[in-house]
Tab-separated table of C-alpha atoms in Angstrom:
chain	number	residue	atom	x	y	z
A	97	MET	CA	-123.560	209.005	-46.187
A	98	HIS	CA	-122.395	208.252	-49.621
A	99	GLY	CA	-124.258	206.363	-52.184
A	100	ALA	CA	-122.962	203.133	-53.949
A	101	GLY	CA	-120.238	203.366	-56.693
A	102	GLY	CA	-121.084	203.107	-60.304
A	103	ALA	CA	-121.641	199.640	-61.611
A	104	VAL	CA	-118.814	197.826	-63.446
A	105	GLY	CA	-119.801	196.225	-66.759
A	106	GLY	CA	-123.313	197.886	-66.769
A	107	ALA	CA	-125.233	201.066	-66.704
A	108	GLY	CA	-124.662	203.195	-63.602
A	109	MET	CA	-127.873	203.633	-61.455
A	110	ALA	CA	-128.990	206.981	-60.147
A	111	GLY	CA	-128.855	207.428	-56.229
A	112	ALA	CA	-132.152	206.477	-54.875
A	113	GLY	CA	-134.062	208.117	-52.048
A	114	GLY	CA	-132.333	211.569	-52.543
A	115	MET	CA	-128.942	210.039	-51.502
A	116	GLY	CA	-125.831	211.398	-53.388
A	117	ASN	CA	-123.850	208.793	-55.413
A	118	GLU	CA	-120.242	208.867	-56.179
A	119	GLY	CA	-118.668	207.278	-59.091
A	120	VAL	CA	-115.579	207.076	-61.145
A	121	ALA	CA	-115.800	208.587	-64.649
A	122	ALA	CA	-113.161	208.080	-67.427
A	123	GLY	CA	-110.723	206.236	-64.965
A	124	GLY	CA	-110.621	208.545	-62.109
A	125	GLY	CA	-112.644	211.881	-62.421
A	126	HIS	CA	-114.122	212.145	-59.022
A	127	PHE	CA	-117.184	214.082	-58.291
A	128	HIS	CA	-120.005	214.328	-55.708
A	129	ASN	CA	-123.516	215.238	-56.374
A	130	GLY	CA	-126.450	215.796	-54.472
A	131	SER	CA	-127.222	215.762	-50.693
A	132	ASP	CA	-129.715	214.255	-48.366
A	133	GLY	CA	-133.202	215.057	-49.534
A	134	GLN	CA	-132.158	215.957	-53.024
A	135	GLN	CA	-133.820	214.012	-55.986
A	136	SER	CA	-131.045	214.420	-58.424
A	137	GLY	CA	-128.076	212.690	-58.576
A	138	ALA	CA	-125.489	211.261	-61.033
A	139	ASN	CA	-123.943	207.915	-61.742
A	140	VAL	CA	-121.157	207.159	-64.096
A	141	GLY	CA	-120.569	203.574	-64.940
A	142	LEU	CA	-117.322	202.132	-66.060
A	143	LEU	CA	-116.804	199.014	-68.143
A	144	GLY	CA	-113.178	198.085	-67.498
A	145	GLY	CA	-112.420	194.763	-69.169
A	146	GLY	CA	-112.485	192.798	-72.392
A	147	GLY	CA	-111.566	195.680	-74.434
A	148	GLY	CA	-115.038	197.473	-74.349
A	149	VAL	CA	-116.322	200.631	-72.621
A	150	SER	CA	-119.818	201.555	-72.047
A	151	THR	CA	-120.362	205.213	-71.529
A	152	GLY	CA	-122.879	207.908	-71.994
A	153	VAL	CA	-125.284	210.162	-70.025
A	154	ALA	CA	-129.030	209.322	-70.019
A	155	ALA	CA	-131.772	211.215	-68.240
A	156	MET	CA	-133.447	209.112	-65.650
A	157	THR	CA	-136.927	210.389	-65.762
A	158	THR	CA	-137.965	208.752	-62.396
A	159	LEU	CA	-135.123	210.071	-60.323
A	160	GLY	CA	-134.051	213.070	-62.307
A	161	GLY	CA	-130.597	211.890	-62.611
A	162	ILE	CA	-128.274	210.536	-65.263
A	163	SER	CA	-126.529	207.297	-65.866
A	164	ALA	CA	-123.484	206.521	-67.980
A	165	GLY	CA	-123.110	202.898	-69.158
A	166	CYS	CA	-124.763	202.194	-72.487
A	167	LEU	CA	-122.721	200.386	-75.004
A	168	GLY	CA	-121.459	203.085	-77.310
A	169	GLY	CA	-123.418	205.770	-75.575
A	170	ASP	CA	-123.102	209.313	-77.002
A	171	GLY	CA	-123.113	211.141	-73.594
A	172	VAL	CA	-126.425	212.628	-73.970
A	173	GLY	CA	-128.837	209.937	-73.257
A	174	ARG	CA	-128.496	208.002	-76.465
A	175	CYS	CA	-127.053	204.593	-76.862
A	176	THR	CA	-125.160	203.539	-80.067
A	177	GLU	CA	-123.298	200.550	-81.094
A	178	THR	CA	-120.193	200.519	-83.383
A	179	ALA	CA	-119.276	197.194	-84.927
A	180	CYS	CA	-115.490	198.158	-85.692
A	181	GLY	CA	-113.493	201.397	-85.195
A	182	GLU	CA	-113.818	204.061	-82.425
A	183	VAL	CA	-116.323	204.452	-79.800
A	184	GLU	CA	-116.727	207.187	-77.226
A	185	GLY	CA	-114.946	206.814	-73.847
A	186	ALA	CA	-115.985	207.820	-70.332
A	187	GLY	CA	-117.116	211.486	-69.948
A	188	SER	CA	-115.301	214.380	-68.108
A	189	LEU	CA	-116.373	217.959	-67.275
A	190	THR	CA	-115.106	220.654	-69.699
A	191	PHE	CA	-115.745	224.360	-69.868
A	192	VAL	CA	-117.931	225.314	-72.858
A	193	GLY	CA	-118.984	228.853	-72.063
A	194	THR	CA	-121.519	230.498	-69.975
A	195	GLY	CA	-125.053	229.410	-70.726
A	196	ARG	CA	-123.864	226.664	-73.069
A	197	GLY	CA	-123.262	223.815	-70.665
A	198	ASP	CA	-125.164	221.676	-68.296
A	199	TRP	CA	-123.052	222.031	-65.105
A	200	ILE	CA	-121.711	224.928	-62.854
A	201	THR	CA	-118.630	225.074	-60.657
A	202	GLU	CA	-119.389	225.121	-56.991
A	203	THR	CA	-117.692	223.479	-53.934
A	204	THR	CA	-119.272	220.615	-55.432
A	205	TYR	CA	-120.609	220.044	-58.986
A	206	LYS	CA	-124.354	220.727	-59.293
A	207	TYR	CA	-126.613	219.730	-62.033
A	208	VAL	CA	-128.782	222.724	-63.009
A	209	GLY	CA	-130.436	221.361	-66.022
A	210	ALA	CA	-129.815	221.110	-69.763
A	211	GLY	CA	-128.359	224.411	-71.038
A	212	ALA	CA	-128.321	226.209	-67.621
A	213	GLY	CA	-124.850	225.675	-66.519
A	214	ASP	CA	-121.282	226.296	-67.967
A	215	LEU	CA	-119.864	222.868	-67.691
A	216	THR	CA	-121.028	219.656	-69.681
A	217	VAL	CA	-119.672	216.041	-69.900
A	218	VAL	CA	-117.450	215.664	-72.969
A	219	THR	CA	-116.565	212.092	-74.013
A	220	THR	CA	-113.171	211.202	-75.483
A	221	SER	CA	-112.619	208.563	-78.089
A	222	ARG	CA	-110.602	205.424	-77.774
A	223	SER	CA	-109.680	202.648	-80.184
A	224	TYR	CA	-111.965	199.659	-79.908
A	225	MET	CA	-111.815	196.364	-81.742
A	226	PRO	CA	-114.789	194.073	-80.953
A	227	MET	CA	-114.326	190.239	-81.007
A	228	ALA	CA	-116.305	189.980	-84.215
A	229	CYS	CA	-113.702	191.944	-86.078
A	230	LEU	CA	-110.916	189.984	-84.582
A	231	ALA	CA	-112.632	186.862	-85.642
A	232	VAL	CA	-113.025	188.156	-89.307
A	233	VAL	CA	-109.315	188.938	-89.297
A	234	ALA	CA	-108.300	185.515	-87.934
A	235	VAL	CA	-110.324	183.846	-90.694
A	236	ALA	CA	-108.812	185.838	-93.396
A	237	LEU	CA	-105.299	185.053	-92.019
A	238	GLY	CA	-106.080	181.420	-91.794
A	239	THR	CA	-107.388	181.465	-95.301
A	240	LEU	CA	-104.247	183.066	-96.714
A	241	LEU	CA	-102.077	180.526	-94.753
A	242	LEU	CA	-104.111	177.583	-96.175
A	243	VAL	CA	-103.743	178.968	-99.827
A	244	ALA	CA	-99.928	179.525	-99.276
A	245	LEU	CA	-99.561	175.814	-98.081
A	246	LEU	CA	-101.471	174.507	-101.070
A	247	ILE	CA	-99.376	176.340	-103.653
A	248	ALA	CA	-96.185	175.787	-101.838
A	249	PRO	CA	-93.841	173.227	-103.618
A	250	THR	CA	-93.760	169.772	-101.981
A	251	PRO	CA	-90.358	167.996	-101.681
A	252	SER	CA	-90.919	166.052	-104.781
A	253	SER	CA	-91.921	169.145	-106.781
A	254	THR	CA	-89.435	170.862	-109.096
A	255	ILE	CA	-89.315	174.642	-108.985
A	256	LYS	CA	-88.819	176.020	-112.591
A	257	THR	CA	-86.961	179.231	-113.051
A	258	ALA	CA	-86.699	179.173	-116.802
A	259	GLY	CA	-89.325	178.954	-119.530
A	260	PRO	CA	-91.650	176.051	-119.895
A	261	SER	CA	-89.931	172.561	-120.403
A	262	THR	CA	-91.145	170.058	-122.965
A	263	THR	CA	-89.216	167.174	-121.350
A	264	ARG	CA	-91.418	164.350	-120.120
A	265	ALA	CA	-90.355	161.364	-117.904
A	266	PRO	CA	-89.437	158.483	-120.132
A	267	ARG	CA	-92.123	155.840	-120.651
A	268	PRO	CA	-91.257	152.335	-119.367
A	269	PRO	CA	-90.300	150.036	-122.317
A	270	PRO	CA	-93.147	147.557	-123.370
A	271	MET	CA	-92.952	144.286	-121.500
A	272	ARG	CA	-91.458	141.270	-123.401
A	273	LYS	CA	-93.481	138.241	-123.244
A	274	THR	CA	-93.364	134.634	-124.619
A	275	CYS	CA	-95.850	132.561	-126.766
A	276	SER	CA	-95.279	128.764	-126.628
A	277	PHE	CA	-96.336	125.912	-128.750
A	278	TRP	CA	-95.879	122.230	-127.865
A	279	GLY	CA	-97.380	118.950	-128.876
A	280	ASP	CA	-100.816	118.741	-130.557
A	281	PRO	CA	-100.488	121.925	-130.548
A	282	HIS	CA	-101.041	123.247	-127.011
A	283	ILE	CA	-100.594	126.960	-126.949
A	284	VAL	CA	-100.002	129.656	-124.380
A	285	THR	CA	-100.605	133.039	-125.734
A	286	PHE	CA	-98.801	136.279	-125.004
A	287	ASP	CA	-101.620	137.095	-122.703
A	288	GLY	CA	-101.556	133.663	-120.909
A	289	ALA	CA	-104.634	132.076	-122.687
A	290	ARG	CA	-104.531	128.431	-123.553
A	291	PRO	CA	-106.280	127.682	-126.895
A	292	SER	CA	-105.678	124.581	-128.916
A	293	ILE	CA	-106.018	123.909	-132.607
A	294	TYR	CA	-106.387	120.378	-133.717
A	295	GLY	CA	-107.610	120.708	-137.432
A	296	ASP	CA	-105.386	120.663	-140.386
A	297	GLY	CA	-104.353	123.718	-142.394
A	298	GLU	CA	-102.368	126.894	-142.449
A	299	PHE	CA	-102.738	129.423	-139.641
A	300	TRP	CA	-101.513	132.683	-138.567
A	301	ILE	CA	-99.107	132.642	-135.593
A	302	VAL	CA	-98.571	136.438	-135.736
A	303	LYS	CA	-100.470	138.562	-138.202
A	304	HIS	CA	-99.238	142.196	-138.545
A	305	SER	CA	-98.805	144.507	-141.458
A	306	ASP	CA	-95.021	144.298	-141.050
A	307	VAL	CA	-94.385	141.020	-139.366
A	308	LYS	CA	-95.903	137.743	-140.782
A	309	ILE	CA	-95.456	134.346	-138.991
A	310	GLN	CA	-97.555	131.445	-140.197
A	311	GLY	CA	-97.731	127.808	-139.126
A	312	ARG	CA	-98.854	124.604	-140.645
A	313	TYR	CA	-100.713	122.369	-138.357
A	314	MET	CA	-101.194	118.720	-139.481
A	315	GLY	CA	-102.332	115.562	-137.812
A	316	THR	CA	-99.831	112.847	-136.993
A	317	ALA	CA	-100.138	109.109	-136.014
A	318	TYR	CA	-98.503	109.945	-132.773
A	319	THR	CA	-101.421	112.246	-131.843
A	320	TYR	CA	-104.130	110.162	-133.224
A	321	GLY	CA	-104.826	112.471	-136.023
A	322	LEU	CA	-104.979	115.632	-134.045
A	323	ALA	CA	-102.814	118.346	-135.609
A	324	ALA	CA	-99.280	119.348	-134.319
A	325	THR	CA	-97.240	122.083	-135.729
A	326	GLN	CA	-95.588	120.698	-138.891
A	327	LYS	CA	-93.835	123.771	-140.422
A	328	ILE	CA	-93.388	127.466	-139.799
A	329	ALA	CA	-92.634	130.439	-142.180
A	330	VAL	CA	-91.405	133.916	-141.273
A	331	GLY	CA	-91.738	136.889	-143.675
A	332	GLY	CA	-93.035	140.284	-144.262
A	333	PRO	CA	-91.621	143.716	-144.845
A	334	PHE	CA	-89.599	143.578	-141.496
A	335	LEU	CA	-87.438	140.908	-143.010
A	336	GLY	CA	-86.821	142.930	-146.246
A	337	GLY	CA	-88.692	140.620	-148.384
A	338	HIS	CA	-86.839	137.370	-147.139
A	339	THR	CA	-88.546	134.257	-145.932
A	340	ILE	CA	-87.380	131.840	-143.521
A	341	GLU	CA	-88.987	128.238	-143.148
A	342	VAL	CA	-88.291	125.429	-140.757
A	343	GLU	CA	-89.463	121.799	-141.090
A	344	PRO	CA	-89.292	118.669	-138.921
A	345	MET	CA	-86.412	116.324	-139.386
A	346	GLU	CA	-88.060	113.579	-141.432
A	347	THR	CA	-87.964	114.094	-145.201
A	348	ALA	CA	-91.544	113.028	-145.240
A	349	TYR	CA	-92.284	116.381	-143.626
A	350	GLY	CA	-89.807	118.415	-145.409
A	351	GLY	CA	-86.551	117.880	-143.249
A	352	HIS	CA	-85.004	121.196	-144.177
A	353	ILE	CA	-84.351	124.845	-142.919
A	354	LEU	CA	-84.833	127.170	-145.826
A	355	VAL	CA	-84.257	130.870	-146.585
A	356	ASP	CA	-85.902	132.323	-149.585
A	357	GLY	CA	-86.591	128.600	-150.840
A	358	GLN	CA	-82.912	127.505	-150.548
A	359	VAL	CA	-81.787	124.963	-148.035
A	360	VAL	CA	-79.347	126.184	-145.314
A	361	LEU	CA	-77.808	124.837	-142.283
A	362	THR	CA	-77.876	121.057	-142.925
A	363	THR	CA	-75.602	120.706	-139.847
A	364	PHE	CA	-75.288	122.809	-136.736
A	365	GLY	CA	-73.814	126.337	-137.462
A	366	ASN	CA	-74.809	130.011	-138.093
A	367	TYR	CA	-76.364	131.828	-140.986
A	368	THR	CA	-76.984	135.463	-141.719
A	369	VAL	CA	-79.926	136.420	-143.723
A	370	GLY	CA	-79.543	139.048	-146.428
A	371	ASN	CA	-77.479	142.117	-145.472
A	372	ASN	CA	-77.373	141.186	-141.779
A	373	VAL	CA	-81.253	141.413	-141.609
A	374	ALA	CA	-81.562	138.405	-139.350
A	375	LYS	CA	-79.282	135.725	-137.773
A	376	ILE	CA	-80.060	132.014	-137.564
A	377	ARG	CA	-78.067	129.783	-135.124
A	378	TYR	CA	-78.632	126.031	-135.288
A	379	ASP	CA	-77.403	123.803	-132.313
A	380	GLY	CA	-78.730	121.409	-129.536
A	381	ILE	CA	-78.912	123.897	-126.667
A	382	GLY	CA	-82.104	125.417	-125.334
A	383	GLU	CA	-84.909	125.120	-122.803
A	384	LEU	CA	-87.644	122.734	-123.999
A	385	PRO	CA	-91.246	124.138	-123.770
A	386	ASP	CA	-92.319	120.338	-123.361
A	387	LYS	CA	-90.173	118.598	-120.850
A	388	ALA	CA	-91.444	115.260	-121.985
A	389	ALA	CA	-89.445	115.627	-125.190
A	390	SER	CA	-86.163	115.795	-123.160
A	391	LYS	CA	-85.620	111.957	-123.941
A	392	TRP	CA	-84.950	112.855	-127.507
A	393	GLU	CA	-81.988	114.454	-129.008
A	394	SER	CA	-82.457	118.189	-129.393
A	395	ARG	CA	-82.071	120.154	-132.618
A	396	ILE	CA	-82.905	123.715	-132.081
A	397	VAL	CA	-83.187	126.779	-134.531
A	398	HIS	CA	-82.495	130.115	-132.853
A	399	MET	CA	-83.548	133.147	-134.975
A	400	GLU	CA	-82.728	136.700	-133.973
A	401	LEU	CA	-85.230	138.911	-136.029
A	402	PRO	CA	-85.793	142.724	-136.489
A	403	LYS	CA	-87.910	144.372	-133.856
A	404	GLY	CA	-86.100	142.590	-130.999
A	405	ILE	CA	-87.995	139.345	-131.911
A	406	THR	CA	-86.480	136.089	-131.089
A	407	PHE	CA	-87.985	132.881	-132.334
A	408	THR	CA	-86.858	129.409	-131.297
A	409	VAL	CA	-87.939	126.264	-133.098
A	410	PHE	CA	-87.394	122.800	-131.722
A	411	ARG	CA	-87.221	120.235	-134.477
A	412	TRP	CA	-88.489	116.670	-133.871
A	413	SER	CA	-89.026	113.814	-136.247
A	414	ASN	CA	-92.531	114.815	-137.388
A	415	TYR	CA	-93.428	118.015	-135.537
A	416	LEU	CA	-92.144	121.190	-134.104
A	417	ASP	CA	-92.389	123.031	-130.745
A	418	LEU	CA	-92.061	126.732	-130.668
A	419	THR	CA	-91.273	129.673	-128.396
A	420	LEU	CA	-91.618	133.267	-129.603
A	421	GLU	CA	-90.453	136.246	-127.571
A	422	MET	CA	-91.309	139.871	-128.277
A	423	THR	CA	-93.043	143.048	-127.303
A	424	PRO	CA	-96.349	144.064	-128.660
A	425	LEU	CA	-96.172	145.415	-132.210
A	426	GLU	CA	-97.265	148.929	-133.028
A	427	GLY	CA	-100.716	148.966	-134.680
A	428	GLY	CA	-101.806	145.634	-133.093
A	429	GLN	CA	-101.368	142.191	-133.840
A	430	ASP	CA	-103.283	138.841	-133.838
A	431	GLY	CA	-102.941	135.162	-134.543
A	432	SER	CA	-102.548	131.888	-132.679
A	433	CYS	CA	-100.427	133.717	-130.112
A	434	GLY	CA	-103.389	136.000	-129.400
A	435	ASN	CA	-103.757	139.749	-129.917
A	436	PHE	CA	-101.249	140.602	-127.083
A	437	ASN	CA	-103.698	143.286	-125.488
A	438	GLY	CA	-103.283	142.088	-121.937
A	439	ASP	CA	-106.728	140.350	-121.915
A	440	ALA	CA	-106.451	136.568	-121.952
A	441	THR	CA	-110.350	136.107	-122.211
A	442	ASP	CA	-110.553	137.201	-125.785
A	443	ASP	CA	-107.799	134.613	-127.003
A	444	THR	CA	-110.032	131.643	-127.374
A	445	THR	CA	-109.819	129.671	-130.485
A	446	ALA	CA	-113.287	130.833	-131.672
A	447	GLU	CA	-112.507	134.346	-131.044
A	448	ILE	CA	-109.168	134.355	-132.775
A	449	PHE	CA	-111.016	132.691	-135.933
A	450	LYS	CA	-113.662	135.397	-135.863
A	451	ARG	CA	-111.105	138.255	-135.939
A	452	ILE	CA	-108.579	136.897	-138.487
A	453	GLY	CA	-110.307	133.918	-140.201
A	454	ALA	CA	-110.125	130.170	-139.442
A	455	ARG	CA	-107.128	129.769	-141.957
A	456	VAL	CA	-104.507	131.957	-143.850
A	457	GLY	CA	-106.039	133.400	-146.992
A	458	THR	CA	-104.522	132.381	-150.369
A	459	SER	CA	-103.171	135.831	-151.032
A	460	ASP	CA	-101.418	135.931	-147.701
A	461	MET	CA	-99.717	132.557	-147.959
A	462	LEU	CA	-95.967	132.378	-147.135
A	463	PHE	CA	-95.841	128.834	-148.077
A	464	SER	CA	-95.592	127.766	-151.674
A	465	LYS	CA	-98.729	125.683	-151.579
A	466	ARG	CA	-101.486	124.370	-149.219
A	467	ALA	CA	-101.067	121.016	-147.491
A	468	GLU	CA	-103.870	118.382	-148.095
A	469	VAL	CA	-106.280	118.481	-145.179
A	470	SER	CA	-107.469	115.203	-143.790
A	471	PHE	CA	-110.004	114.441	-141.119
A	472	THR	CA	-109.735	111.106	-139.241
A	473	VAL	CA	-112.324	108.496	-138.087
A	474	GLU	CA	-111.503	109.373	-134.482
A	475	GLU	CA	-112.035	113.114	-135.035
A	476	MET	CA	-115.401	112.362	-136.820
A	477	GLN	CA	-116.539	110.310	-133.831
A	478	MET	CA	-115.418	112.941	-131.428
A	479	LEU	CA	-117.349	115.524	-133.342
A	480	ARG	CA	-120.487	113.511	-133.413
A	481	GLU	CA	-120.414	112.331	-129.647
A	482	HIS	CA	-118.935	115.237	-127.802
A	483	CYS	CA	-119.983	118.241	-129.659
A	484	SER	CA	-123.733	119.449	-129.432
A	485	PRO	CA	-125.882	119.635	-132.669
A	486	GLN	CA	-126.313	123.263	-132.211
A	487	MET	CA	-122.707	124.028	-131.895
A	488	ILE	CA	-121.873	121.894	-134.928
A	489	VAL	CA	-124.549	123.885	-137.041
A	490	GLU	CA	-123.192	127.195	-135.752
A	491	GLY	CA	-119.632	126.091	-136.134
A	492	GLU	CA	-120.270	125.063	-139.695
A	493	LEU	CA	-121.924	128.413	-140.644
A	494	GLU	CA	-119.040	130.349	-139.210
A	495	CYS	CA	-116.325	128.103	-140.891
A	496	ARG	CA	-117.921	128.334	-144.396
A	497	LYS	CA	-117.981	132.113	-143.849
A	498	GLU	CA	-114.345	132.241	-142.791
A	499	LEU	CA	-113.118	129.654	-145.334
A	500	GLY	CA	-115.186	130.747	-148.264
A	501	GLN	CA	-117.888	128.926	-150.093
A	502	ASN	CA	-115.386	126.857	-152.203
A	503	ALA	CA	-114.018	125.049	-149.037
A	504	SER	CA	-114.322	121.415	-149.158
A	505	THR	CA	-116.212	119.305	-146.611
A	506	THR	CA	-113.025	117.959	-145.093
A	507	GLN	CA	-111.663	121.551	-144.588
A	508	VAL	CA	-115.062	122.648	-142.977
A	509	ASN	CA	-115.113	119.628	-140.658
A	510	ALA	CA	-111.511	120.385	-139.489
A	511	CYS	CA	-112.565	123.948	-138.694
A	512	VAL	CA	-115.710	122.885	-136.830
A	513	PHE	CA	-113.487	120.497	-134.796
A	514	ASP	CA	-111.476	123.547	-133.594
A	515	VAL	CA	-114.660	125.403	-132.748
A	516	CYS	CA	-115.897	122.416	-130.540
A	517	PHE	CA	-112.572	121.560	-129.000
A	518	GLY	CA	-110.417	124.415	-129.348
A	519	MET	CA	-110.325	125.252	-125.530
A	520	ASN	CA	-109.865	121.649	-124.486
A	521	GLU	CA	-106.382	121.043	-123.779
A	522	HIS	CA	-106.816	117.303	-123.368
A	523	ALA	CA	-108.645	116.294	-126.437
A	524	LEU	CA	-105.852	113.819	-127.090
A	525	GLN	CA	-107.224	111.712	-124.212
A	526	THR	CA	-110.585	111.519	-125.758
A	527	ALA	CA	-109.087	110.674	-129.308
A	528	LYS	CA	-107.363	107.670	-127.786
A	529	LYS	CA	-110.676	106.120	-126.891
A	530	TYR	CA	-111.665	105.964	-130.571
A	531	ALA	CA	-108.163	104.909	-131.893
A	532	THR	CA	-108.008	101.753	-133.954
A	533	PRO	CA	-105.437	99.032	-133.311
A	534	GLU	CA	-103.312	100.350	-136.158
A	535	ASP	CA	-103.564	103.849	-134.983
A	536	LYS	CA	-102.523	102.903	-131.422
A	537	ALA	CA	-99.487	100.880	-132.768
A	538	ALA	CA	-98.456	103.892	-134.815
A	539	ALA	CA	-98.795	106.221	-131.943
A	540	MET	CA	-96.264	104.025	-130.050
A	541	GLY	CA	-93.582	104.826	-132.581
A	542	LYS	CA	-90.869	107.518	-132.224
A	543	PRO	CA	-92.093	111.023	-133.368
């Protein structure tokens, strides 16, 4: 009887018990070896799947046979392994010359010992690509694909075929904002802060190397001595050396519109400053910053100034309301309208004073002279009863530093009052509590 065929996917086993084995070598070479009682035999195993072949001839010391089936076997009893490339295929008998082979030709092939025959098993090479190599190639291809996707232009990208371009997307124009003054005086800065200034004196509304806008804030009977805007002046290099001033209607407070010290626009109409440097329109049309003033006749001065600045002044009997619209000035600015830096928290009255001083310096004055500063009984009582002793002391030190050592006690008190109440929008309600009957009667009059 015949022995079992060579194992698939493993090493062939020699026929046991002297029984011959028949196997398939290299895809169909058919040989029979041995007979009953012989202790020699041959097995050739064939791995037939997965792209791999196990071949080779190995001496079986126990049974005196050979077995093919090592992974990468070299056909003479040694097993080798090749990571990538070619490995030896299944063996076949080839004539190599008398005395040089391991086998001889008979009716059946008979193994006669190493070097004793004229046939031997010669292996043929075949291409082999292990899964490890395929994995490496796959990873490499995936990496190349990923890089290609990363550098490929997106739908929003622009493919340039010419030299480098210096063109950049235009920057959005600066946002125009408004600073408003009304009453005694309540202020909303460009950044939205709401400081108040109640003491008398001349103040910066906008301080800039090119643009200079100043305001005179003075107490009125209507506001129980708390300051309201009484006069404004516009000047600086951006106006070509010209100065525009606007006063309230009553002659006691000036009563005029002036350009370079000369009275203009005594009635509604238009005026051009210099060689078309600025334009002034005087009429009764405009949106009031303080709706409570709508019961009075409106007299409004509209100024179209360089740098796109529009300045609107509402003239009442003894004070002014204001709206100022512009974009941030190059190089920075400051004043009662704030520093226009987008941060409302640094536009407190005290912080503004620290940055630019409590009042306009003498050398910077656009007004021809300073107004006489007063400090009422109501203001003194408020200072004593509603401002802490520590704040009064600190405020006095800061105000004397900002005003100079030659400042009068009245000027210093007015400055300290602003330090204490500058962020209180409703100081007028407190001032009413301390008003004399005469002050209350005066406050009932028409402003």
